[in-house]
Amino acid sequence: FELAMRFGAFRLKRNCLRDYWFLFDSFMVALMIFETWIMTIVILVSSSGGTGGLLGNVTMLKMLRLLRLSRMARMARLLRSVPELLILIKGMVAALRTVSFALCLL
């Protein structure tokens, strides 16, 4: 939804190709769609049947799942370069713990 709203905000639609943040967000959305929907369908098709299915060996699909680790490494690099972000996340975790205990008491 957010991506469609941001695309609609461009006066000239081709300017979205010049906005690097829009391209990055589009790439991340495409990766999530690929991982959530397409990979699931491929794994289901490949694992059906007694002989190993359509693909047989799913090691390539397992390798593609390693792309998720690269996104986590990118997040760790970001946290090291911006220590204030780590302080903010620690504060949110502490607040989440407090709020969850308060909800349990209610």
C-alpha atoms as a printed R data frame, in Angstrom:
    type eleno elety resid chain resno      x       y       z
1   ATOM     1    CA   PHE     A     1  0.000   0.000   0.000
2   ATOM     2    CA   GLU     A     2  2.767   2.412   0.958
3   ATOM     3    CA   LEU     A     3  4.661   1.714  -2.243
4   ATOM     4    CA   ALA     A     4  1.577   2.469  -4.359
5   ATOM     5    CA   MET     A     5  0.983   5.712  -2.466
6   ATOM     6    CA   ARG     A     6  4.596   6.779  -2.939
7   ATOM     7    CA   PHE     A     7  4.393   5.949  -6.657
8   ATOM     8    CA   GLY     A     8  1.210   8.015  -6.927
9   ATOM     9    CA   ALA     A     9  2.950  10.972  -5.282
10  ATOM    10    CA   PHE     A    10  5.380  11.393  -8.173
11  ATOM    11    CA   ARG     A    11  4.202  14.083 -10.559
12  ATOM    12    CA   LEU     A    12  6.073  12.468 -13.447
13  ATOM    13    CA   LYS     A    13  5.913   8.712 -12.935
14  ATOM    14    CA   ARG     A    14  9.286   8.102 -14.565
15  ATOM    15    CA   ASN     A    15 10.914  10.127 -11.772
16  ATOM    16    CA   CYS     A    16 10.395   7.143  -9.496
17  ATOM    17    CA   LEU     A    17 13.311   5.503 -11.337
18  ATOM    18    CA   ARG     A    18 15.566   8.354 -10.212
19  ATOM    19    CA   ASP     A    19 14.624   8.097  -6.546
20  ATOM    20    CA   TYR     A    20 17.038   5.582  -5.026
21  ATOM    21    CA   TRP     A    21 14.986   5.089  -1.849
22  ATOM    22    CA   PHE     A    22 11.941   4.214  -3.932
23  ATOM    23    CA   LEU     A    23 14.012   1.742  -5.943
24  ATOM    24    CA   PHE     A    24 15.432   0.218  -2.759
25  ATOM    25    CA   ASP     A    25 11.969  -0.148  -1.237
26  ATOM    26    CA   SER     A    26 10.658  -1.667  -4.463
27  ATOM    27    CA   PHE     A    27 13.522  -4.151  -4.493
28  ATOM    28    CA   MET     A    28 12.862  -5.127  -0.868
29  ATOM    29    CA   VAL     A    29  9.137  -5.596  -1.566
30  ATOM    30    CA   ALA     A    30  9.958  -7.732  -4.600
31  ATOM    31    CA   LEU     A    31 12.306  -9.882  -2.499
32  ATOM    32    CA   MET     A    32  9.647 -10.343   0.174
33  ATOM    33    CA   ILE     A    33  7.036 -11.319  -2.413
34  ATOM    34    CA   PHE     A    34  9.490 -13.722  -4.017
35  ATOM    35    CA   GLU     A    35 10.405 -15.287  -0.696
36  ATOM    36    CA   THR     A    36  6.901 -15.486   0.708
37  ATOM    37    CA   TRP     A    37  4.829 -16.543  -2.268
38  ATOM    38    CA   ILE     A    38  6.973 -17.804  -5.124
39  ATOM    39    CA   MET     A    39  9.473 -19.775  -3.028
40  ATOM    40    CA   THR     A    40  6.640 -21.405  -1.089
41  ATOM    41    CA   ILE     A    41  4.907 -22.508  -4.278
42  ATOM    42    CA   VAL     A    42  8.168 -23.819  -5.764
43  ATOM    43    CA   ILE     A    43  8.980 -25.765  -2.598
44  ATOM    44    CA   LEU     A    44  5.483 -27.260  -2.493
45  ATOM    45    CA   VAL     A    45  5.673 -28.296  -6.149
46  ATOM    46    CA   SER     A    46  9.186 -29.684  -5.795
47  ATOM    47    CA   SER     A    47  8.422 -31.709  -2.673
48  ATOM    48    CA   SER     A    48  5.217 -33.291  -4.032
49  ATOM    49    CA   GLY     A    49  5.556 -36.776  -5.448
50  ATOM    50    CA   GLY     A    50  7.650 -39.711  -4.394
51  ATOM    51    CA   THR     A    51 10.624 -39.183  -6.711
52  ATOM    52    CA   GLY     A    52 11.556 -35.767  -5.435
53  ATOM    53    CA   GLY     A    53  9.124 -33.735  -7.487
54  ATOM    54    CA   LEU     A    54  9.867 -31.215 -10.183
55  ATOM    55    CA   LEU     A    55 13.239 -29.990  -8.983
56  ATOM    56    CA   GLY     A    56 14.471 -33.003  -7.070
57  ATOM    57    CA   ASN     A    57 17.250 -31.292  -5.178
58  ATOM    58    CA   VAL     A    58 16.236 -28.129  -3.371
59  ATOM    59    CA   THR     A    59 19.724 -27.062  -2.366
60  ATOM    60    CA   MET     A    60 19.485 -24.107  -4.742
61  ATOM    61    CA   LEU     A    61 16.363 -22.948  -2.944
62  ATOM    62    CA   LYS     A    62 18.173 -23.279   0.358
63  ATOM    63    CA   MET     A    63 20.966 -21.142  -1.058
64  ATOM    64    CA   LEU     A    64 18.455 -18.469  -1.994
65  ATOM    65    CA   ARG     A    65 17.265 -18.423   1.598
66  ATOM    66    CA   LEU     A    66 20.772 -17.366   2.573
67  ATOM    67    CA   LEU     A    67 19.962 -14.007   0.983
68  ATOM    68    CA   ARG     A    68 17.976 -13.298   4.127
69  ATOM    69    CA   LEU     A    69 21.198 -13.456   6.113
70  ATOM    70    CA   SER     A    70 22.717 -10.779   3.931
71  ATOM    71    CA   ARG     A    71 19.842  -8.476   4.841
72  ATOM    72    CA   MET     A    72 20.501  -9.173   8.524
73  ATOM    73    CA   ALA     A    73 24.194  -8.386   8.039
74  ATOM    74    CA   ARG     A    74 23.213  -5.088   6.439
75  ATOM    75    CA   MET     A    75 21.104  -4.281   9.508
76  ATOM    76    CA   ALA     A    76 24.009  -5.106  11.837
77  ATOM    77    CA   ARG     A    77 26.290  -2.812   9.837
78  ATOM    78    CA   LEU     A    78 23.700  -0.042  10.109
79  ATOM    79    CA   LEU     A    79 23.474  -0.483  13.877
80  ATOM    80    CA   ARG     A    80 27.247  -0.204  14.190
81  ATOM    81    CA   SER     A    81 27.410   2.945  12.112
82  ATOM    82    CA   VAL     A    82 24.499   4.641  13.927
83  ATOM    83    CA   PRO     A    83 24.790   3.885  17.668
84  ATOM    84    CA   GLU     A    84 21.804   6.094  18.466
85  ATOM    85    CA   LEU     A    85 19.622   3.633  16.593
86  ATOM    86    CA   LEU     A    86 20.795   0.838  18.893
87  ATOM    87    CA   ILE     A    87 19.945   2.956  21.949
88  ATOM    88    CA   LEU     A    88 16.487   3.596  20.491
89  ATOM    89    CA   ILE     A    89 15.908  -0.125  19.878
90  ATOM    90    CA   LYS     A    90 17.020  -1.025  23.410
91  ATOM    91    CA   GLY     A    91 14.594   1.536  24.803
92  ATOM    92    CA   MET     A    92 11.767   0.114  22.717
93  ATOM    93    CA   VAL     A    93 12.511  -3.414  23.967
94  ATOM    94    CA   ALA     A    94 12.496  -2.214  27.580
95  ATOM    95    CA   ALA     A    95  9.214  -0.392  27.017
96  ATOM    96    CA   LEU     A    96  7.712  -3.445  25.321
97  ATOM    97    CA   ARG     A    97  8.566  -5.572  28.342
98  ATOM    98    CA   THR     A    98  6.923  -3.082  30.684
99  ATOM    99    CA   VAL     A    99  3.807  -2.738  28.560
100 ATOM   100    CA   SER     A   100  3.436  -6.514  28.226
101 ATOM   101    CA   PHE     A   101  3.637  -6.956  32.021
102 ATOM   102    CA   ALA     A   102  1.008  -4.234  32.456
103 ATOM   103    CA   LEU     A   103 -1.268  -5.977  29.941
104 ATOM   104    CA   CYS     A   104 -0.848  -9.273  31.812
105 ATOM   105    CA   LEU     A   105 -1.977  -7.568  35.024
106 ATOM   106    CA   LEU     A   106 -5.097  -6.238  33.352
